[in-house]
Coordinates of C-alpha atoms (C1' of nucleotides) in Angstrom, one line a residue:
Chain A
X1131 CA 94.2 84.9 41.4
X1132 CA 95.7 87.7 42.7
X1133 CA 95.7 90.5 45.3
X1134 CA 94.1 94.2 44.2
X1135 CA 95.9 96.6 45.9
X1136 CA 94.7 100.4 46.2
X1137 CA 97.1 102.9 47.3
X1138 CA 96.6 106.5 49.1
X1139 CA 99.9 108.5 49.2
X1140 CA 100.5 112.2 48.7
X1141 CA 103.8 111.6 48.9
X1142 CA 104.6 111.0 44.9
X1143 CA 108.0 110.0 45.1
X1144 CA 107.2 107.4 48.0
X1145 CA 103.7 106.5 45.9
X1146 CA 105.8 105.7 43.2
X1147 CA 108.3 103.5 44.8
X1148 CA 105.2 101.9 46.8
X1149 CA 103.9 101.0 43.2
X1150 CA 107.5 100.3 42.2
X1151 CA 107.9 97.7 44.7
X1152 CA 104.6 95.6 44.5
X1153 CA 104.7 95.5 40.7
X1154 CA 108.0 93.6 41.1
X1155 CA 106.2 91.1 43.7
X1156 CA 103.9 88.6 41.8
X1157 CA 100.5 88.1 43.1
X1158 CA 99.8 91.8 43.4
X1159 CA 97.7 93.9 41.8
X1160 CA 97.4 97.6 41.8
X1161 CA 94.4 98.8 40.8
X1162 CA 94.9 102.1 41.6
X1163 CA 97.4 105.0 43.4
X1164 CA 95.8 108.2 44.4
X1165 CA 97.3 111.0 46.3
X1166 CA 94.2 111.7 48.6
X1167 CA 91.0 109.9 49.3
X1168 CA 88.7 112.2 48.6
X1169 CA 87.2 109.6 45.9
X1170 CA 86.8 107.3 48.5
X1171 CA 82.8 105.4 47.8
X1172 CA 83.8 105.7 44.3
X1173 CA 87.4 104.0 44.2
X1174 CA 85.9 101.6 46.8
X1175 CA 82.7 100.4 44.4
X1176 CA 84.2 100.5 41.2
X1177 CA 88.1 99.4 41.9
X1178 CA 87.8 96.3 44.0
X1179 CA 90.5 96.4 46.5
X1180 CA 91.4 93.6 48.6
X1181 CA 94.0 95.7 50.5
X1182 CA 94.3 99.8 51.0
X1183 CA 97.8 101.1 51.7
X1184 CA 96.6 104.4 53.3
X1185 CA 99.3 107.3 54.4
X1186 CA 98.1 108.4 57.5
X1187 CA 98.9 112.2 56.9
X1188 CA 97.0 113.0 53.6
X1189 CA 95.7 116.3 52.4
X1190 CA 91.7 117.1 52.4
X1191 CA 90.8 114.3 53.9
X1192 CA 93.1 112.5 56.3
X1193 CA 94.2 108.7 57.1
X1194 CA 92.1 108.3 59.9
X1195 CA 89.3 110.0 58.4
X1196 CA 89.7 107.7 55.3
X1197 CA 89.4 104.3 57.5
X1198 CA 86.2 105.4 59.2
X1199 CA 84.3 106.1 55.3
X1200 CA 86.0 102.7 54.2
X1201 CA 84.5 101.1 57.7
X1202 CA 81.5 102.5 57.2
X1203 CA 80.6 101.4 53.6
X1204 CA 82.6 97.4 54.3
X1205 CA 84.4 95.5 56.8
X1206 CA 86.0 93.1 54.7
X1207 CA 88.9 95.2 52.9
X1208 CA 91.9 95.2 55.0
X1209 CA 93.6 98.7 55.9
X1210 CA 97.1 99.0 56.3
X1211 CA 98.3 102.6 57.4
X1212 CA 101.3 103.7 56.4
X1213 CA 103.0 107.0 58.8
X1214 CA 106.1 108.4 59.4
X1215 CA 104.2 109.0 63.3
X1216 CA 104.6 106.7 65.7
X1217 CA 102.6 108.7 69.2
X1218 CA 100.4 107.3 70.3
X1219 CA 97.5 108.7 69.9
X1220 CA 97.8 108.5 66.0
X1221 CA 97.8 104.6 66.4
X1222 CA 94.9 104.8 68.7
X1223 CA 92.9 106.9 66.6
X1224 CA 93.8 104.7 63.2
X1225 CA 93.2 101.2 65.5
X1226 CA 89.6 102.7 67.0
X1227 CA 88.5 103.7 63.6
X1228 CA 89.4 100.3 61.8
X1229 CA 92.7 100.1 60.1
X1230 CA 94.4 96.3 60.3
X1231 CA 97.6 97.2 60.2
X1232 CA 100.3 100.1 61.1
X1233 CA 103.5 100.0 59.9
X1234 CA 106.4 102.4 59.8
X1235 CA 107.5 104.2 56.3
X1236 CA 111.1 103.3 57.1
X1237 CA 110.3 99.9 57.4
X1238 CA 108.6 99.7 53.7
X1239 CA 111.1 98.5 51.6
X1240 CA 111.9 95.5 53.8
X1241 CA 108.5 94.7 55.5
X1242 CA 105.7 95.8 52.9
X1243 CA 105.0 93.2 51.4
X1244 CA 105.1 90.4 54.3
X1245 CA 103.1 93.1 56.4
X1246 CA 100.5 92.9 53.3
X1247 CA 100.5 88.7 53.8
X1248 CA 99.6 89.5 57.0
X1249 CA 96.8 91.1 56.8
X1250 CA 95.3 89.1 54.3
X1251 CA 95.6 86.3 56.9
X1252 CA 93.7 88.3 59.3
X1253 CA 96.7 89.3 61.8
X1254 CA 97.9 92.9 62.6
X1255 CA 101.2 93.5 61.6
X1256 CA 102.7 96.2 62.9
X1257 CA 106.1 97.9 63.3
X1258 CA 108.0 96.7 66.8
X1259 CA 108.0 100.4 67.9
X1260 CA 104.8 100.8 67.4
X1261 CA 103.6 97.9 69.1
X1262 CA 105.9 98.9 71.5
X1263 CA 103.8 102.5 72.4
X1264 CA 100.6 99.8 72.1
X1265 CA 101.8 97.9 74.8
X1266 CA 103.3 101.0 77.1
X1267 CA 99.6 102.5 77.2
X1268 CA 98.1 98.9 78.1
X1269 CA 100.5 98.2 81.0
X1270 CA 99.9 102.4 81.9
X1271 CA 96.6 101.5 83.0
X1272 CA 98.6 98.8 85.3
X1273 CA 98.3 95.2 86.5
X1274 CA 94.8 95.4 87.8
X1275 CA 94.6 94.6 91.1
X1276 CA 93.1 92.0 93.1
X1277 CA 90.5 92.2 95.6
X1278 CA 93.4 90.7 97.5
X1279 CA 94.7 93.9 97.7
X1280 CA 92.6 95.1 99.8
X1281 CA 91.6 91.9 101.3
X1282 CA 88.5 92.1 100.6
X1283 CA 86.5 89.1 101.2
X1284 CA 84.5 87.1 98.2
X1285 CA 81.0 88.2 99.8
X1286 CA 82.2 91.7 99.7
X1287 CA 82.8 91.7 96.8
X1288 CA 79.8 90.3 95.8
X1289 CA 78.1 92.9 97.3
X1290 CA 80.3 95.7 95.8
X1291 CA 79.8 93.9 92.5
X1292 CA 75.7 94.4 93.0
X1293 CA 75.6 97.9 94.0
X1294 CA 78.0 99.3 91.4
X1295 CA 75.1 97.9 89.0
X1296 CA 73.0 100.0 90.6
X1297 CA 71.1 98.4 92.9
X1298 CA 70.1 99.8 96.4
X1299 CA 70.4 98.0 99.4
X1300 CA 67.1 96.6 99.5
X1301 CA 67.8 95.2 96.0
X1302 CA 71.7 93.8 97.0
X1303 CA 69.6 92.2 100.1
X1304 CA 67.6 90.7 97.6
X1305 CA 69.9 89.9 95.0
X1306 CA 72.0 87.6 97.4
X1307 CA 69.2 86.5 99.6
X1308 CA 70.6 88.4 102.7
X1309 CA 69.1 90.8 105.1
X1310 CA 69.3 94.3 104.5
X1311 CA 71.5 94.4 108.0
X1312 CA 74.0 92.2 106.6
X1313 CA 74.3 94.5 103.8
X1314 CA 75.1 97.1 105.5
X1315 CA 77.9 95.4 107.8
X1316 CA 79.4 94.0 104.5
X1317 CA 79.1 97.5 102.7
X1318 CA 80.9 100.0 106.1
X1319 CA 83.8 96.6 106.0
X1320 CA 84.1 97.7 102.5
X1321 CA 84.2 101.4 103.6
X1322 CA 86.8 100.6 106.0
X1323 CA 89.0 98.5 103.9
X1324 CA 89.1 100.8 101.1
X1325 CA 89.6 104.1 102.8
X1326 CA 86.3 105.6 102.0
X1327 CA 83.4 106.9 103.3
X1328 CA 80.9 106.8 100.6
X1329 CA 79.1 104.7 98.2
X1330 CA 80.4 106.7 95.0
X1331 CA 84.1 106.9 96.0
X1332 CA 83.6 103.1 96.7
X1333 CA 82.5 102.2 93.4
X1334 CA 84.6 104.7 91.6
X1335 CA 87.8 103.4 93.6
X1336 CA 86.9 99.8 92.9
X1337 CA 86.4 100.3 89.2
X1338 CA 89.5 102.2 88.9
X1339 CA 91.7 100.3 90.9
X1340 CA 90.2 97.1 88.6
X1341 CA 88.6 95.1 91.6
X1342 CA 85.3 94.6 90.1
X1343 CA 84.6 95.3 86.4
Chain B
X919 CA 130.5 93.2 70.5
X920 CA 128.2 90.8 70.4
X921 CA 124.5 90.0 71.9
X922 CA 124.7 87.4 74.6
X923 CA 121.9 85.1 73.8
X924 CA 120.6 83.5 77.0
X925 CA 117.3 80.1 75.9
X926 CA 114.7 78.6 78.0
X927 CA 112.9 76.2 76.3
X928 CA 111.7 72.7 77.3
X929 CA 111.4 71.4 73.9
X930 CA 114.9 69.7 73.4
X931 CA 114.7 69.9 69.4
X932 CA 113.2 73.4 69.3
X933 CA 115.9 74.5 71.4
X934 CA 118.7 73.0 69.3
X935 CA 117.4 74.5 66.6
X936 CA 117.1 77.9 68.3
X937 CA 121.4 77.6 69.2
X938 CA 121.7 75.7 65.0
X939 CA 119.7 78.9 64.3
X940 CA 121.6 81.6 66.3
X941 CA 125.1 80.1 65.7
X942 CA 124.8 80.7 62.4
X943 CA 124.4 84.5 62.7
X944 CA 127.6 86.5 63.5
X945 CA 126.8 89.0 66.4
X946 CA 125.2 86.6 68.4
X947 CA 126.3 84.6 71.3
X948 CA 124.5 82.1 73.1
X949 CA 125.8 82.2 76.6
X950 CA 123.6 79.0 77.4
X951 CA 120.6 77.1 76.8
X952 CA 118.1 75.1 79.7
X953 CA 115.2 73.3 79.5
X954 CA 114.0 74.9 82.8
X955 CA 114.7 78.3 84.6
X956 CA 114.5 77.0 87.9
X957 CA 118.1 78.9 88.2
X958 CA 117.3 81.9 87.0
X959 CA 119.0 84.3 89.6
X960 CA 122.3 82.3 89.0
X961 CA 122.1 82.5 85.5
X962 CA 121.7 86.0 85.5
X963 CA 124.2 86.9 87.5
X964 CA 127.0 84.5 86.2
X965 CA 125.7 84.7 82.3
X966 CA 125.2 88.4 81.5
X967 CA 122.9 88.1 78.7
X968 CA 121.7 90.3 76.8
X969 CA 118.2 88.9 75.6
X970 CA 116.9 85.7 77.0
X971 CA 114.3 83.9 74.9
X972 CA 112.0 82.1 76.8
X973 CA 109.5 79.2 76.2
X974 CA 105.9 80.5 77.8
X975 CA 105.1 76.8 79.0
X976 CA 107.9 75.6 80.9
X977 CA 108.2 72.8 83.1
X978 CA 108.4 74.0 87.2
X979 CA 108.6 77.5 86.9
X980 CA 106.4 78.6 84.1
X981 CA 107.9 81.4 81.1
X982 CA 105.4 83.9 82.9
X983 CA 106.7 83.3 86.6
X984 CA 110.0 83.1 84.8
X985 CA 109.6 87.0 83.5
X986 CA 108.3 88.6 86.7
X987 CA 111.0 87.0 88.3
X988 CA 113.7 88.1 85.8
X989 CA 111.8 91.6 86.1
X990 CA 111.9 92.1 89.5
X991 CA 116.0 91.4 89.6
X992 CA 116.5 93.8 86.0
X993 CA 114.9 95.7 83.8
X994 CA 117.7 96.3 81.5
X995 CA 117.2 92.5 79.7
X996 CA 115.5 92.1 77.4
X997 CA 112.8 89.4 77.4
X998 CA 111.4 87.8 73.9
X999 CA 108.4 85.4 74.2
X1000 CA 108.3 82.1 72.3
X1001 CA 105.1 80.5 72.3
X1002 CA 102.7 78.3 70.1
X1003 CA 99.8 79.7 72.5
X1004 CA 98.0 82.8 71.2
X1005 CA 95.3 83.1 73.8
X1006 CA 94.8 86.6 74.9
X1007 CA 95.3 85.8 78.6
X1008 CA 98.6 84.1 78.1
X1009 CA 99.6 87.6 76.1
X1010 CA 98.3 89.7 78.8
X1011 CA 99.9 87.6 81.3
X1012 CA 103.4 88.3 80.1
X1013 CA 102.9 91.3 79.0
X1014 CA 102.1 92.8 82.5
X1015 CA 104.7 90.3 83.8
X1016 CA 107.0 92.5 81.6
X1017 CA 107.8 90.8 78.6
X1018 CA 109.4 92.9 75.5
X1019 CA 108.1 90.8 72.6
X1020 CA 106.0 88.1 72.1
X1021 CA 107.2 85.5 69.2
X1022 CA 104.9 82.7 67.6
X1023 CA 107.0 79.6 67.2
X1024 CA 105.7 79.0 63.8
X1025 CA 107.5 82.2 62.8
X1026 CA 110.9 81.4 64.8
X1027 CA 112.5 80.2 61.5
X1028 CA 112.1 83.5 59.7
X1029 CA 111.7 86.2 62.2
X1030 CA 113.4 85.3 65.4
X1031 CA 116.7 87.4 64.7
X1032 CA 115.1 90.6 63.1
X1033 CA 112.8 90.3 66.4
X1034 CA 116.1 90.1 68.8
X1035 CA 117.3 92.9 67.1
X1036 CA 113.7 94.6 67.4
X1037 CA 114.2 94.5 71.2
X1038 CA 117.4 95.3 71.7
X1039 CA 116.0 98.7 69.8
X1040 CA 113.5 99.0 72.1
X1041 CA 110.7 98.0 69.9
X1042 CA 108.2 95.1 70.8
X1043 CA 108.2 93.2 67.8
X1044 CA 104.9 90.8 67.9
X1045 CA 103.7 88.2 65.5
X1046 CA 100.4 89.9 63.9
X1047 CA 98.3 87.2 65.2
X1048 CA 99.1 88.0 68.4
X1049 CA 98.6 92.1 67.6
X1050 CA 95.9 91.3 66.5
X1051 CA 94.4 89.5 70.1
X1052 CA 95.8 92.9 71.7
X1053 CA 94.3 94.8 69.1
X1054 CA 90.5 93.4 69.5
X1055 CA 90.8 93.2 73.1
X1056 CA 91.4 97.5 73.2
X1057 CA 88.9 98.1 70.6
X1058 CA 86.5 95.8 72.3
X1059 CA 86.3 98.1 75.5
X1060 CA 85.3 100.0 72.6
X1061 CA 85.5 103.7 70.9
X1062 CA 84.9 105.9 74.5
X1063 CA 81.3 107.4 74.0
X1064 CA 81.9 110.9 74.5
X1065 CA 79.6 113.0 77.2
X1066 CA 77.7 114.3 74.1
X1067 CA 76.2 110.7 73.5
X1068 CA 74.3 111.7 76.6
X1069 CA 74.0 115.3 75.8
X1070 CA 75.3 116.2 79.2
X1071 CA 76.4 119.4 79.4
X1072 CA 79.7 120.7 80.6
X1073 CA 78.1 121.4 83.9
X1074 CA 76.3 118.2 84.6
X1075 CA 80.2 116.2 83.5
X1076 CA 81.8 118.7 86.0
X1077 CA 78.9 117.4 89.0
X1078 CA 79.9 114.0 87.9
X1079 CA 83.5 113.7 88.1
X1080 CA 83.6 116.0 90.9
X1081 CA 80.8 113.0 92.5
X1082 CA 83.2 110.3 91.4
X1083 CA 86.0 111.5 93.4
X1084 CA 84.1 110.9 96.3
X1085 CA 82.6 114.2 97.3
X1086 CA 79.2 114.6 99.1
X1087 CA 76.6 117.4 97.6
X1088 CA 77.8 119.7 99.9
X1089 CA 81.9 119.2 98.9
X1090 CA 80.9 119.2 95.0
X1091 CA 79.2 122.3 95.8
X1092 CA 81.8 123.8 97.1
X1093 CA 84.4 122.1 94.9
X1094 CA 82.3 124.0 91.9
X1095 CA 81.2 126.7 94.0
X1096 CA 77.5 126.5 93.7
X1097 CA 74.5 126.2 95.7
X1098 CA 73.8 123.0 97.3
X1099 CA 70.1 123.0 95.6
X1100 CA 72.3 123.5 92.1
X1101 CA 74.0 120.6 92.5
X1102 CA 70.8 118.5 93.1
X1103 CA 69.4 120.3 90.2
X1104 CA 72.4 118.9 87.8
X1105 CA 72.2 115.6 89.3
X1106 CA 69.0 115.5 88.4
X1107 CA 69.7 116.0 85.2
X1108 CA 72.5 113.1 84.5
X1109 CA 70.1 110.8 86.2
X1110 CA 67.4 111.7 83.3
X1111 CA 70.2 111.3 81.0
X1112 CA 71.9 108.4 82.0
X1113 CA 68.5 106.3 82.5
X1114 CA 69.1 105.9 86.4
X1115 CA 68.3 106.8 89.8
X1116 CA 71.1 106.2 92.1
X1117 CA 74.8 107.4 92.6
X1118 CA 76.3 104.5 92.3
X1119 CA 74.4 103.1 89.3
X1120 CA 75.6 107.2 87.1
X1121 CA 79.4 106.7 88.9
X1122 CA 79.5 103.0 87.4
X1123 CA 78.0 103.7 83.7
X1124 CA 80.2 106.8 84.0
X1125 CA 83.1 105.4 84.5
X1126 CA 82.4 102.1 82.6
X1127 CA 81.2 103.8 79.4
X1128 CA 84.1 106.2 79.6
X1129 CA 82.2 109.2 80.0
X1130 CA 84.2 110.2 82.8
X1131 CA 87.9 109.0 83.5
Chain C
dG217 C1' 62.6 138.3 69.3
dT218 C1' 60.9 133.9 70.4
dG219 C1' 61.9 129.6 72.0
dA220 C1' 65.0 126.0 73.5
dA221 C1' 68.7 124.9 76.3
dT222 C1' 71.9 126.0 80.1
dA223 C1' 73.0 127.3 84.6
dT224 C1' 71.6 128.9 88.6
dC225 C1' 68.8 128.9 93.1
dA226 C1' 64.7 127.5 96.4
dC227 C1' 61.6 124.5 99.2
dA228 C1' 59.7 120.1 100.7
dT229 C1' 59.8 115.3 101.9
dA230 C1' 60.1 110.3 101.7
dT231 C1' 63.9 107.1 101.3
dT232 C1' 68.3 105.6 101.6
dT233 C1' 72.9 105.8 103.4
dA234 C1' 76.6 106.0 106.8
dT235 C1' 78.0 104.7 111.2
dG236 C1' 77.8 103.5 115.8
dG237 C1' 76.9 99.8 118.8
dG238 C1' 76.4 94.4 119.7
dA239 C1' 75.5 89.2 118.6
dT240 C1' 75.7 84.3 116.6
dT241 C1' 77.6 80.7 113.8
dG242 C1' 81.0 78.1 111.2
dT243 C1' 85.7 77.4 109.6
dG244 C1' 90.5 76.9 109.6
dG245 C1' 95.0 77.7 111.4
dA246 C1' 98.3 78.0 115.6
Chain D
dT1066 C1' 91.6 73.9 122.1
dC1067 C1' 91.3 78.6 121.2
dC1068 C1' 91.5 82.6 118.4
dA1069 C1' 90.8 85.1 114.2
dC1070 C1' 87.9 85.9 110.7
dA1071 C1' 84.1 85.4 107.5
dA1072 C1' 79.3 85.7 107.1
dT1073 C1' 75.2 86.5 109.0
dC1074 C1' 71.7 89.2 111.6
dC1075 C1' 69.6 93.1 114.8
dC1076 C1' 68.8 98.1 116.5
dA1077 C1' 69.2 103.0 116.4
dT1078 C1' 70.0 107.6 114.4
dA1079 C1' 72.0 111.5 112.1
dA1080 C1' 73.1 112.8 107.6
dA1081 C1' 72.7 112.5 102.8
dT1082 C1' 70.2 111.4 98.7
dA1083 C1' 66.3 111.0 95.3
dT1084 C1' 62.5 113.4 93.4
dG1085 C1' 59.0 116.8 92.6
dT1086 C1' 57.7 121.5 91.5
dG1087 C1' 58.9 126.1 90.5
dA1088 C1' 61.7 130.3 89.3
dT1089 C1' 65.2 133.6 87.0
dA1090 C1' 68.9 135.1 83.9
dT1091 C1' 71.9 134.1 79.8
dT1092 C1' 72.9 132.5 75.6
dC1093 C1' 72.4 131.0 71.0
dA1094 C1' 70.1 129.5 67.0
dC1095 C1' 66.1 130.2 64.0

DNA sequence: GTGAATATCACATATTTATGGGATTGTGGA
DNA sequence: TCCACAATCCCATAAATATGTGATATTCAC
């Protein structure tokens, strides 16, 4: 049994050579190459694709675009976007709306098929560089830090934990079986450790800064 | 010129097989090879590698340790990953700890030296099952709702973030340059929206849900 | 041009917060 | 042993917040 393969690719030259390369490769299939997606539900119900190589710039509809309609009507077909791109924000966009895999034109010819053996497995394959933007924009957000930083204490915490869910002090009291005073001495050390003088810029710094979640 | 190939790993036939592996390949040079990087400064200085490969679960000092202590001597090496663990926190872990790549050992025999030369472009070449762990862990903070999923309006966000930096009523209404009773009135508002009745409780489903950043 | 939504302001008041004092107990390190 | 610190509680008060009700002007779609 093998592998239907759909492609999108406005490029005809590259579509070609995409078609080209997996007709060599036994276990493929191609049931179909199409220079936009506009076709989409139809292609989708009456082609059966396993796997969708989808360019990421495409006329009418675009790449990203494309995903979301597959995401919406199934799940279980595997996207691969293809993009001469690599900024962020074009990954982000293609990973939030549901594509499995990204991978680099340039690296076609060598990686194309593998990347497709990937997918079908379930993994993410992906070009180095752009795993490598993937990875800047995690570690942007930083190494969260600890309560330790701030050396808060674990019944602080617990208390800044409680009223960033909302609850007053009356309900923190009651949530941790304290008294409403001890609350309060907990919540001003808080203020004090963290440099701030009010419950919102307490909850916003601790969120931000990753102490509580 | 060739790459100077520095190996940690424990795992006395794996690492054998890692130098069998690497010898092969002209442009390479392994400068040395330890089952422990419990002399890690020394071999830095004295070794001048290039790329050092490193085991994640070594014996003393662990591969993680063994990065943030590479990192905080150099940035300039490059640091590839060998592990049979694919657990998101081990990835995170050496991510943040500053890790370039991240290898699956089951794929040593086939990818490791594409995946050298993928760092030493600057690229983070990953194995897709582990893209795929980095992958589900972004999406799963999930697509950012956008204000309109609340219908606030432009106003009522302004209120809010300027609220989430820490201002009192009276600073976000001068920060906005509106009445005091206007901001009340906007507040008001978000609480309807937002389903609830405290500053803390809008700040932290804010934030969380990615309404505000 | 009517109505719905936005943005603005006003007044009133019960609660809640922020902040200052001060106190006791237990724990763990110097 | 003694000191620092964590965790608990108490009192007091000025300030800020939550909530209700009501009003006006603008805009934008129907």
């Amino acid at each position: 049994m093998s592998v239907n393969v759909l492609i999108y690719e406005d490029n005809e030259s590259l579509r070609n050579s995409l078609v080209t390369l997996l007709s060599r490769e036994k276990g493929f299939h191609i049931v179909g190459d199409y220079p936009e997606c506009t076709n989409l539900e139809n292609h989708l119900l009456h082609l059966n694709p396993d796997v969708i190589l989808m360019d990421i710039d495409l006329p009418e509809i675009n790449g990203i675009d494309g995903v979301k309609k597959i995401r919406s009507i199934t799940t279980t077909i595997h996207v691969l976007m293809l993009t001469v791109f690599d900024d962020t924000s074009s990954v982000y966009d293609a990973l939030y709306a549901g594509a499995n895999g990204y991978l680099l034109k340039k690296y076609i010819s060598t990686r194309l098929v593998t990347s497709i053996k990937d997918v079908l497995e379930g993994g993410s394959p992906m070009s180095p560089a752009i795993a490598r933007l993937i990875i800047d924009s995690i570690k942007q957000k930083g190494p969260k830090k600890t309560a330790l930083d701030y050396n808060l204490t674990s019944r602080e915490i617990d208390v800044l934990v409680s009223l960033a869910k909302g609850n007053s002090y009356k309900m923190v009291a009651n949530d941790l079986t304290i008294s409403l005073d001890t609350v309060r001495t907990h919540i001003k050390h808080v203020y004090d450790k963290l440099h701030v003088q009010s419950q919102g810029e307490a909850i916003s710094k601790a969120l931000r800064e990753g102490l509580i979640s």
